[in-house]
mmCIF file of N, CA and C in Angstrom:
data_model
loop_
_atom_site.group_PDB
_atom_site.id
_atom_site.type_symbol
_atom_site.label_atom_id
_atom_site.label_comp_id
_atom_site.label_asym_id
_atom_site.label_seq_id
_atom_site.Cartn_x
_atom_site.Cartn_y
_atom_site.Cartn_z
ATOM 1 N N MET Z 1286 -11.960 -25.971 -46.874
ATOM 2 C CA MET Z 1286 -10.370 -26.225 -46.702
ATOM 3 C C MET Z 1286 -9.624 -25.129 -46.575
ATOM 4 N N ASN Z 1287 -9.897 -24.192 -47.507
ATOM 5 C CA ASN Z 1287 -8.786 -22.902 -47.658
ATOM 6 C C ASN Z 1287 -9.407 -22.109 -46.732
ATOM 7 N N ILE Z 1288 -10.699 -21.770 -46.188
ATOM 8 C CA ILE Z 1288 -11.272 -21.075 -45.217
ATOM 9 C C ILE Z 1288 -10.658 -21.618 -43.827
ATOM 10 N N ILE Z 1289 -10.727 -22.793 -43.689
ATOM 11 C CA ILE Z 1289 -10.120 -23.200 -42.363
ATOM 12 C C ILE Z 1289 -8.710 -23.069 -42.171
ATOM 13 N N ARG Z 1290 -7.750 -22.947 -43.110
ATOM 14 C CA ARG Z 1290 -6.392 -22.575 -43.172
ATOM 15 C C ARG Z 1290 -6.358 -21.291 -42.704
ATOM 16 N N HIS Z 1291 -6.954 -20.381 -43.646
ATOM 17 C CA HIS Z 1291 -6.909 -18.916 -43.308
ATOM 18 C C HIS Z 1291 -7.413 -18.543 -41.718
ATOM 19 N N PHE Z 1292 -8.627 -19.245 -41.312
ATOM 20 C CA PHE Z 1292 -9.072 -18.819 -39.867
ATOM 21 C C PHE Z 1292 -7.733 -19.511 -39.058
ATOM 22 N N ALA Z 1293 -7.189 -20.655 -39.244
ATOM 23 C CA ALA Z 1293 -6.199 -21.340 -38.502
ATOM 24 C C ALA Z 1293 -5.149 -20.366 -38.373
ATOM 25 N N CYS Z 1294 -4.728 -19.676 -39.140
ATOM 26 C CA CYS Z 1294 -3.470 -18.598 -39.385
ATOM 27 C C CYS Z 1294 -3.786 -17.548 -38.576
ATOM 28 N N TYR Z 1295 -4.955 -16.870 -38.480
ATOM 29 C CA TYR Z 1295 -5.363 -15.766 -38.041
ATOM 30 C C TYR Z 1295 -5.485 -16.155 -36.401
ATOM 31 N N ALA Z 1296 -6.323 -17.034 -36.172
ATOM 32 C CA ALA Z 1296 -6.186 -17.494 -34.804
ATOM 33 C C ALA Z 1296 -5.090 -17.968 -34.261
ATOM 34 N N SER Z 1297 -3.786 -18.341 -34.946
ATOM 35 C CA SER Z 1297 -2.668 -18.496 -34.175
ATOM 36 C C SER Z 1297 -1.787 -17.214 -34.195
ATOM 37 N N VAL Z 1298 -2.144 -16.380 -35.050
ATOM 38 C CA VAL Z 1298 -1.269 -15.041 -34.857
ATOM 39 C C VAL Z 1298 -1.923 -14.284 -33.692
ATOM 40 N N ALA Z 1299 -3.084 -14.565 -33.684
ATOM 41 C CA ALA Z 1299 -4.120 -13.728 -32.357
ATOM 42 C C ALA Z 1299 -3.607 -14.141 -31.044
ATOM 43 N N ALA Z 1300 -3.648 -15.624 -31.182
ATOM 44 C CA ALA Z 1300 -3.149 -16.378 -29.830
ATOM 45 C C ALA Z 1300 -1.719 -15.750 -29.382
ATOM 46 N N THR Z 1301 -0.932 -15.527 -30.480
ATOM 47 C CA THR Z 1301 0.647 -15.079 -30.175
ATOM 48 C C THR Z 1301 0.727 -13.944 -29.819
ATOM 49 N N VAL Z 1302 0.052 -13.126 -30.368
ATOM 50 C CA VAL Z 1302 -0.199 -11.446 -29.810
ATOM 51 C C VAL Z 1302 -0.585 -11.393 -28.438
ATOM 52 N N VAL Z 1303 -1.774 -12.107 -28.184
ATOM 53 C CA VAL Z 1303 -2.376 -12.217 -27.073
ATOM 54 C C VAL Z 1303 -1.414 -12.378 -25.951
ATOM 55 N N LEU Z 1304 -0.652 -13.703 -26.280
ATOM 56 C CA LEU Z 1304 0.238 -14.242 -25.195
ATOM 57 C C LEU Z 1304 1.181 -13.512 -24.923
ATOM 58 N N LEU Z 1305 2.075 -12.712 -26.030
ATOM 59 C CA LEU Z 1305 3.034 -11.735 -25.932
ATOM 60 C C LEU Z 1305 2.623 -10.788 -25.319
ATOM 61 N N THR Z 1306 1.539 -10.408 -25.306
ATOM 62 C CA THR Z 1306 0.905 -8.738 -24.653
ATOM 63 C C THR Z 1306 0.862 -9.127 -23.177
ATOM 64 N N LEU Z 1307 0.413 -10.355 -22.717
ATOM 65 C CA LEU Z 1307 0.295 -10.930 -21.507
ATOM 66 C C LEU Z 1307 1.730 -11.110 -20.517
ATOM 67 N N SER Z 1308 2.941 -11.489 -21.429
ATOM 68 C CA SER Z 1308 3.787 -11.692 -21.039
ATOM 69 C C SER Z 1308 4.660 -10.136 -20.399
ATOM 70 N N LEU Z 1309 4.145 -9.482 -21.325
ATOM 71 C CA LEU Z 1309 4.777 -7.982 -20.984
ATOM 72 C C LEU Z 1309 4.239 -7.476 -19.530
ATOM 73 N N TYR Z 1310 3.379 -7.715 -19.015
ATOM 74 C CA TYR Z 1310 2.563 -7.167 -17.742
ATOM 75 C C TYR Z 1310 2.758 -8.245 -16.918
ATOM 76 N N LEU Z 1311 2.956 -9.276 -16.930
ATOM 77 C CA LEU Z 1311 3.142 -10.019 -15.933
ATOM 78 C C LEU Z 1311 4.451 -10.122 -15.408
ATOM 79 N N PRO Z 1312 4.619 -9.884 -14.093
ATOM 80 C CA PRO Z 1312 6.192 -10.022 -13.284
ATOM 81 C C PRO Z 1312 6.646 -11.345 -13.498
ATOM 82 N N ALA Z 1313 8.034 -11.257 -13.607
ATOM 83 C CA ALA Z 1313 9.131 -12.508 -13.741
ATOM 84 C C ALA Z 1313 9.155 -13.100 -12.363
ATOM 85 N N ALA Z 1314 9.143 -14.501 -12.356
ATOM 86 C CA ALA Z 1314 9.080 -15.167 -10.864
ATOM 87 C C ALA Z 1314 10.601 -15.186 -10.573
ATOM 88 N N GLY Z 1315 10.783 -14.960 -9.318
ATOM 89 C CA GLY Z 1315 12.212 -14.794 -8.795
ATOM 90 C C GLY Z 1315 12.364 -16.228 -7.966
ATOM 91 N N ALA Z 1316 13.589 -16.805 -8.095
ATOM 92 C CA ALA Z 1316 13.732 -17.818 -7.085
ATOM 93 C C ALA Z 1316 15.143 -17.753 -6.512
ATOM 94 N N ALA Z 1317 15.264 -18.214 -5.471
ATOM 95 C CA ALA Z 1317 16.949 -18.110 -4.885
ATOM 96 C C ALA Z 1317 16.825 -19.234 -3.791
ATOM 97 N N MET Z 1318 18.202 -19.695 -3.619
ATOM 98 C CA MET Z 1318 18.267 -20.857 -2.497
ATOM 99 C C MET Z 1318 17.917 -20.041 -1.079
ATOM 100 N N ILE Z 1319 17.502 -20.987 -0.185
ATOM 101 C CA ILE Z 1319 17.197 -20.437 1.216
ATOM 102 C C ILE Z 1319 18.295 -21.549 2.160
ATOM 103 N N GLY Z 1320 18.891 -20.632 2.651
ATOM 104 C CA GLY Z 1320 20.045 -21.213 3.772
ATOM 105 C C GLY Z 1320 19.160 -22.182 5.006
ATOM 106 N N THR Z 1321 19.900 -23.151 5.215
ATOM 107 C CA THR Z 1321 19.519 -23.887 6.404
ATOM 108 C C THR Z 1321 18.978 -23.086 7.551
ATOM 109 N N GLY Z 1322 20.124 -22.197 8.233
ATOM 110 C CA GLY Z 1322 20.169 -21.338 9.010
ATOM 111 C C GLY Z 1322 18.766 -20.380 8.876
ATOM 112 N N THR Z 1323 18.499 -19.997 7.890
ATOM 113 C CA THR Z 1323 17.090 -19.292 7.677
ATOM 114 C C THR Z 1323 16.028 -19.976 8.127
ATOM 115 N N VAL Z 1324 15.930 -21.094 7.541
ATOM 116 C CA VAL Z 1324 14.828 -22.066 8.117
ATOM 117 C C VAL Z 1324 14.730 -22.303 9.071
ATOM 118 N N VAL Z 1325 15.775 -22.432 9.987
ATOM 119 C CA VAL Z 1325 15.597 -22.771 11.353
ATOM 120 C C VAL Z 1325 15.537 -21.574 12.343
ATOM 121 N N GLN Z 1326 16.073 -20.320 12.004
ATOM 122 C CA GLN Z 1326 15.644 -19.307 12.486
ATOM 123 C C GLN Z 1326 14.137 -19.039 12.488
ATOM 124 N N ASP Z 1327 13.482 -19.117 11.090
ATOM 125 C CA ASP Z 1327 12.116 -18.924 11.221
ATOM 126 C C ASP Z 1327 11.239 -19.962 11.933
ATOM 127 N N ASN Z 1328 11.747 -21.162 12.027
ATOM 128 C CA ASN Z 1328 10.872 -22.080 12.743
ATOM 129 C C ASN Z 1328 11.153 -21.698 14.408
ATOM 130 N N LEU Z 1329 12.241 -21.299 14.845
ATOM 131 C CA LEU Z 1329 12.336 -21.015 16.270
ATOM 132 C C LEU Z 1329 11.388 -19.801 16.354
ATOM 133 N N THR Z 1330 11.475 -18.809 15.399
ATOM 134 C CA THR Z 1330 10.280 -17.650 15.730
ATOM 135 C C THR Z 1330 9.119 -18.239 15.555
ATOM 136 N N LEU Z 1331 8.741 -19.031 14.930
ATOM 137 C CA LEU Z 1331 7.271 -19.348 14.717
ATOM 138 C C LEU Z 1331 7.009 -20.336 16.409
ATOM 139 N N GLN Z 1332 7.979 -21.047 16.832
ATOM 140 C CA GLN Z 1332 7.726 -21.691 18.159
ATOM 141 C C GLN Z 1332 7.603 -20.805 19.104
ATOM 142 N N GLU Z 1333 8.663 -19.538 19.219
ATOM 143 C CA GLU Z 1333 8.600 -18.658 20.117
ATOM 144 C C GLU Z 1333 7.326 -17.695 20.282
ATOM 145 N N ARG Z 1334 6.680 -17.464 19.169
ATOM 146 C CA ARG Z 1334 5.568 -16.677 18.915
ATOM 147 C C ARG Z 1334 4.419 -17.730 19.442
ATOM 148 N N GLY Z 1335 4.374 -19.035 19.335
ATOM 149 C CA GLY Z 1335 3.356 -19.896 19.701
ATOM 150 C C GLY Z 1335 3.576 -19.957 21.268
ATOM 151 N N LEU Z 1336 4.561 -20.061 21.714
ATOM 152 C CA LEU Z 1336 4.712 -20.028 23.397
ATOM 153 C C LEU Z 1336 4.167 -18.673 23.778
ATOM 154 N N ILE Z 1337 4.259 -17.625 23.146
ATOM 155 C CA ILE Z 1337 3.653 -16.435 23.756
ATOM 156 C C ILE Z 1337 2.418 -16.357 23.707
ATOM 157 N N GLN Z 1338 1.663 -16.707 22.429
ATOM 158 C CA GLN Z 1338 0.247 -17.005 22.367
ATOM 159 C C GLN Z 1338 -0.508 -17.990 23.373
ATOM 160 N N ASP Z 1339 0.294 -19.009 23.663
ATOM 161 C CA ASP Z 1339 -0.249 -20.174 24.311
ATOM 162 C C ASP Z 1339 -0.167 -19.609 25.504
ATOM 163 N N THR Z 1340 0.698 -18.928 26.165
ATOM 164 C CA THR Z 1340 0.434 -18.008 27.548
ATOM 165 C C THR Z 1340 -0.475 -17.162 27.604
ATOM 166 N N LEU Z 1341 -0.894 -16.175 26.446
ATOM 167 C CA LEU Z 1341 -1.755 -15.522 26.796
ATOM 168 C C LEU Z 1341 -2.899 -15.975 26.532
ATOM 169 N N ASN Z 1342 -3.212 -17.243 26.084
ATOM 170 C CA ASN Z 1342 -4.563 -17.940 26.002
ATOM 171 C C ASN Z 1342 -4.996 -18.661 27.241
ATOM 172 N N ARG Z 1343 -4.294 -18.490 28.371
ATOM 173 C CA ARG Z 1343 -4.491 -19.145 29.631
ATOM 174 C C ARG Z 1343 -5.371 -18.425 30.069
ATOM 175 N N GLU Z 1344 -6.461 -18.899 31.082
ATOM 176 C CA GLU Z 1344 -7.438 -18.041 31.687
ATOM 177 C C GLU Z 1344 -6.753 -17.166 32.659
ATOM 178 N N GLU Z 1345 -5.585 -17.325 33.701
ATOM 179 C CA GLU Z 1345 -5.239 -16.513 34.813
ATOM 180 C C GLU Z 1345 -4.576 -15.466 33.852
ATOM 181 N N VAL Z 1346 -4.041 -15.645 32.720
ATOM 182 C CA VAL Z 1346 -3.593 -14.308 31.907
ATOM 183 C C VAL Z 1346 -4.440 -13.275 31.391
ATOM 184 N N LYS Z 1347 -5.666 -14.087 31.032
ATOM 185 C CA LYS Z 1347 -6.943 -13.415 30.395
ATOM 186 C C LYS Z 1347 -7.399 -12.487 31.537
ATOM 187 N N THR Z 1348 -7.581 -13.235 32.694
ATOM 188 C CA THR Z 1348 -8.186 -12.554 33.903
ATOM 189 C C THR Z 1348 -7.484 -11.505 34.466
ATOM 190 N N LYS Z 1349 -6.354 -11.715 34.472
ATOM 191 C CA LYS Z 1349 -4.988 -10.643 34.928
ATOM 192 C C LYS Z 1349 -5.075 -9.080 34.148
ATOM 193 N N LEU Z 1350 -5.158 -9.565 32.728
ATOM 194 C CA LEU Z 1350 -5.125 -8.690 31.682
ATOM 195 C C LEU Z 1350 -6.570 -7.900 31.984
ATOM 196 N N LEU Z 1351 -7.689 -8.326 32.145
ATOM 197 C CA LEU Z 1351 -8.869 -7.536 32.314
ATOM 198 C C LEU Z 1351 -9.056 -6.903 33.474
ATOM 199 N N SER Z 1352 -8.167 -7.592 34.574
ATOM 200 C CA SER Z 1352 -8.197 -6.536 35.912
ATOM 201 C C SER Z 1352 -7.517 -5.613 35.887
ATOM 202 N N LEU Z 1353 -6.344 -5.588 35.065
ATOM 203 C CA LEU Z 1353 -5.651 -4.498 34.782
ATOM 204 C C LEU Z 1353 -6.025 -3.311 33.544
ATOM 205 N N GLY Z 1354 -7.234 -3.672 33.153
ATOM 206 C CA GLY Z 1354 -7.875 -2.646 32.249
ATOM 207 C C GLY Z 1354 -7.434 -3.067 30.859
ATOM 208 N N VAL Z 1355 -6.744 -3.890 30.307
ATOM 209 C CA VAL Z 1355 -6.315 -4.249 28.989
ATOM 210 C C VAL Z 1355 -7.101 -5.148 28.400
ATOM 211 N N ASP Z 1356 -7.468 -5.132 27.096
ATOM 212 C CA ASP Z 1356 -8.309 -6.098 26.339
ATOM 213 C C ASP Z 1356 -7.485 -7.275 25.726
ATOM 214 N N PRO Z 1357 -7.745 -8.459 26.215
ATOM 215 C CA PRO Z 1357 -6.634 -9.684 25.515
ATOM 216 C C PRO Z 1357 -6.489 -9.534 24.051
ATOM 217 N N ALA Z 1358 -7.714 -9.223 23.270
ATOM 218 C CA ALA Z 1358 -7.771 -9.038 22.066
ATOM 219 C C ALA Z 1358 -6.553 -8.089 21.404
ATOM 220 N N GLN Z 1359 -6.552 -7.033 22.016
ATOM 221 C CA GLN Z 1359 -5.682 -5.983 21.774
ATOM 222 C C GLN Z 1359 -4.261 -6.235 21.957
ATOM 223 N N VAL Z 1360 -3.949 -7.049 23.048
ATOM 224 C CA VAL Z 1360 -2.669 -7.615 23.158
ATOM 225 C C VAL Z 1360 -2.157 -8.597 22.214
ATOM 226 N N GLN Z 1361 -3.170 -9.404 21.953
ATOM 227 C CA GLN Z 1361 -3.061 -10.494 20.870
ATOM 228 C C GLN Z 1361 -2.732 -9.969 19.641
ATOM 229 N N ALA Z 1362 -3.448 -8.729 19.219
ATOM 230 C CA ALA Z 1362 -3.115 -8.143 18.040
ATOM 231 C C ALA Z 1362 -1.601 -7.587 18.192
ATOM 232 N N ARG Z 1363 -1.221 -6.848 19.120
ATOM 233 C CA ARG Z 1363 -0.012 -6.538 19.357
ATOM 234 C C ARG Z 1363 1.322 -7.367 19.367
ATOM 235 N N VAL Z 1364 0.880 -8.564 19.676
ATOM 236 C CA VAL Z 1364 1.795 -9.624 19.873
ATOM 237 C C VAL Z 1364 1.897 -10.426 18.217
ATOM 238 N N ASP Z 1365 0.983 -10.243 17.566
ATOM 239 C CA ASP Z 1365 1.042 -10.916 16.364
ATOM 240 C C ASP Z 1365 2.082 -9.635 15.741
ATOM 241 N N ALA Z 1366 1.885 -8.661 15.966
ATOM 242 C CA ALA Z 1366 2.681 -7.309 15.103
ATOM 243 C C ALA Z 1366 4.183 -7.263 15.639
ATOM 244 N N LEU Z 1367 4.634 -7.917 16.551
ATOM 245 C CA LEU Z 1367 5.980 -7.973 17.116
ATOM 246 C C LEU Z 1367 7.071 -8.357 16.134
ATOM 247 N N THR Z 1368 7.844 -7.581 16.214
ATOM 248 C CA THR Z 1368 9.190 -8.067 15.465
ATOM 249 C C THR Z 1368 10.109 -9.045 15.896
ATOM 250 N N VAL Z 1369 10.835 -9.666 14.923
ATOM 251 C CA VAL Z 1369 11.653 -11.100 15.612
ATOM 252 C C VAL Z 1369 12.456 -10.600 16.808
ATOM 253 N N ALA Z 1370 13.090 -9.288 16.923
ATOM 254 C CA ALA Z 1370 13.800 -9.100 17.864
ATOM 255 C C ALA Z 1370 13.116 -9.169 19.319
ATOM 256 N N GLU Z 1371 11.770 -8.585 19.164
ATOM 257 C CA GLU Z 1371 10.941 -8.291 20.189
ATOM 258 C C GLU Z 1371 10.513 -9.970 20.749
ATOM 259 N N ILE Z 1372 10.133 -10.514 19.795
ATOM 260 C CA ILE Z 1372 10.092 -12.009 20.109
ATOM 261 C C ILE Z 1372 11.033 -12.733 20.714
ATOM 262 N N ARG Z 1373 12.267 -12.427 20.377
ATOM 263 C CA ARG Z 1373 13.232 -13.057 21.370
ATOM 264 C C ARG Z 1373 13.460 -12.583 22.660
ATOM 265 N N THR Z 1374 13.336 -11.234 22.488
ATOM 266 C CA THR Z 1374 13.589 -10.791 23.918
ATOM 267 C C THR Z 1374 12.683 -11.230 24.777
ATOM 268 N N ILE Z 1375 11.096 -11.426 24.593
ATOM 269 C CA ILE Z 1375 10.338 -12.250 25.403
ATOM 270 C C ILE Z 1375 10.692 -13.505 25.436
ATOM 271 N N SER Z 1376 11.164 -14.405 24.638
ATOM 272 C CA SER Z 1376 11.516 -15.794 24.897
ATOM 273 C C SER Z 1376 12.560 -16.119 25.593
ATOM 274 N N GLN Z 1377 13.560 -15.036 25.616
ATOM 275 C CA GLN Z 1377 14.723 -14.998 26.882
ATOM 276 C C GLN Z 1377 14.068 -14.736 28.004
ATOM 277 N N LYS Z 1378 13.046 -13.756 28.151
ATOM 278 C CA LYS Z 1378 12.665 -13.659 29.647
ATOM 279 C C LYS Z 1378 11.709 -15.059 30.015
ATOM 280 N N PHE Z 1379 11.344 -15.639 28.960
ATOM 281 C CA PHE Z 1379 10.675 -17.163 29.428
ATOM 282 C C PHE Z 1379 11.768 -17.756 30.158
ATOM 283 N N ASP Z 1380 12.814 -18.033 29.665
ATOM 284 C CA ASP Z 1380 13.865 -18.798 30.002
ATOM 285 C C ASP Z 1380 14.496 -18.685 31.372
ATOM 286 N N GLN Z 1381 14.729 -16.942 31.671
ATOM 287 C CA GLN Z 1381 14.952 -16.800 32.766
ATOM 288 C C GLN Z 1381 13.899 -16.722 33.972
ATOM 289 N N LEU Z 1382 12.722 -16.944 33.820
ATOM 290 C CA LEU Z 1382 11.676 -16.820 34.938
ATOM 291 C C LEU Z 1382 11.543 -18.084 35.738
ATOM 292 N N PRO Z 1383 11.658 -18.144 36.685
ATOM 293 C CA PRO Z 1383 11.216 -19.500 37.569
ATOM 294 C C PRO Z 1383 10.108 -20.348 37.090
ATOM 295 N N ALA Z 1384 9.958 -21.554 37.473
ATOM 296 C CA ALA Z 1384 8.760 -22.149 37.023
ATOM 297 C C ALA Z 1384 7.589 -21.933 37.847
ATOM 298 N N GLY Z 1385 6.345 -21.715 37.289
ATOM 299 C CA GLY Z 1385 5.157 -21.141 38.177
ATOM 300 C C GLY Z 1385 5.001 -19.834 38.271
ATOM 301 N N SER Z 1386 6.171 -19.067 38.478
ATOM 302 C CA SER Z 1386 5.756 -17.613 38.898
ATOM 303 C C SER Z 1386 6.074 -16.821 37.507
ATOM 304 N N GLY Z 1387 6.275 -17.574 36.365
ATOM 305 C CA GLY Z 1387 6.495 -16.674 34.953
ATOM 306 C C GLY Z 1387 5.344 -15.859 34.315
ATOM 307 N N VAL Z 1388 3.983 -16.129 34.887
ATOM 308 C CA VAL Z 1388 3.034 -15.816 34.144
ATOM 309 C C VAL Z 1388 3.157 -14.231 34.515
ATOM 310 N N ILE Z 1389 3.114 -13.823 35.584
ATOM 311 C CA ILE Z 1389 2.950 -12.430 36.014
ATOM 312 C C ILE Z 1389 3.969 -11.559 35.232
ATOM 313 N N GLY Z 1390 5.230 -12.205 35.610
ATOM 314 C CA GLY Z 1390 6.456 -11.565 34.918
ATOM 315 C C GLY Z 1390 6.503 -11.376 33.569
ATOM 316 N N LEU Z 1391 6.164 -12.171 33.019
ATOM 317 C CA LEU Z 1391 5.516 -12.327 31.496
ATOM 318 C C LEU Z 1391 4.522 -11.391 31.184
ATOM 319 N N LEU Z 1392 3.413 -11.356 31.908
ATOM 320 C CA LEU Z 1392 2.402 -10.490 31.701
ATOM 321 C C LEU Z 1392 2.890 -9.075 31.590
ATOM 322 N N LEU Z 1393 3.694 -8.555 32.570
ATOM 323 C CA LEU Z 1393 4.351 -7.415 32.811
ATOM 324 C C LEU Z 1393 5.296 -7.099 31.690
ATOM 325 N N VAL Z 1394 6.099 -7.783 31.005
ATOM 326 C CA VAL Z 1394 7.110 -7.643 29.927
ATOM 327 C C VAL Z 1394 6.268 -7.515 28.609
ATOM 328 N N ILE Z 1395 5.105 -8.250 28.544
ATOM 329 C CA ILE Z 1395 4.141 -7.912 27.541
ATOM 330 C C ILE Z 1395 3.455 -6.746 27.321
ATOM 331 N N LEU Z 1396 3.166 -6.377 28.710
ATOM 332 C CA LEU Z 1396 2.358 -5.074 28.854
ATOM 333 C C LEU Z 1396 3.540 -3.991 28.706
ATOM 334 N N LEU Z 1397 4.610 -4.120 28.954
ATOM 335 C CA LEU Z 1397 5.629 -3.199 28.704
ATOM 336 C C LEU Z 1397 5.985 -3.031 27.206
ATOM 337 N N LEU Z 1398 5.847 -4.009 26.547
ATOM 338 C CA LEU Z 1398 6.072 -3.782 25.024
ATOM 339 C C LEU Z 1398 4.737 -3.367 24.268
ATOM 340 N N VAL Z 1399 3.668 -3.853 24.730
ATOM 341 C CA VAL Z 1399 2.110 -3.319 24.396
ATOM 342 C C VAL Z 1399 2.405 -1.621 24.373
ATOM 343 N N LEU Z 1400 2.655 -1.079 25.530
ATOM 344 C CA LEU Z 1400 2.757 0.355 25.796
ATOM 345 C C LEU Z 1400 3.670 1.107 25.143
ATOM 346 N N VAL Z 1401 5.056 0.189 24.753
ATOM 347 C CA VAL Z 1401 5.954 0.820 23.967
ATOM 348 C C VAL Z 1401 5.165 0.901 22.305
ATOM 349 N N LEU Z 1402 4.702 0.162 22.052
ATOM 350 C CA LEU Z 1402 4.222 -0.054 20.452
ATOM 351 C C LEU Z 1402 3.423 0.932 20.630
#
């Protein structure tokens, strides 16, 4: 009985030391409130990025990119790397283009952004 108490005492001290040592190396978790505006802006950015990706996935856009000597996979990688401001610029261009003729205009805007990046 005495041996079990000594073992339990040593085990509890060892467990305490291990837990305290681990707590020194683990970063503290940070939490903050997120405003509604931030959530809405993030969702809009995701939707706008999805609109650009959907346009790039069209066959006529891929064909045009290949005819211009641009690899669609490279364009996709560049679009994935766009900043929020660049996505907003492209999205505004979408809204300004007439229906049905936006693919070529959008393609030129994306090519310009690819060249700038």
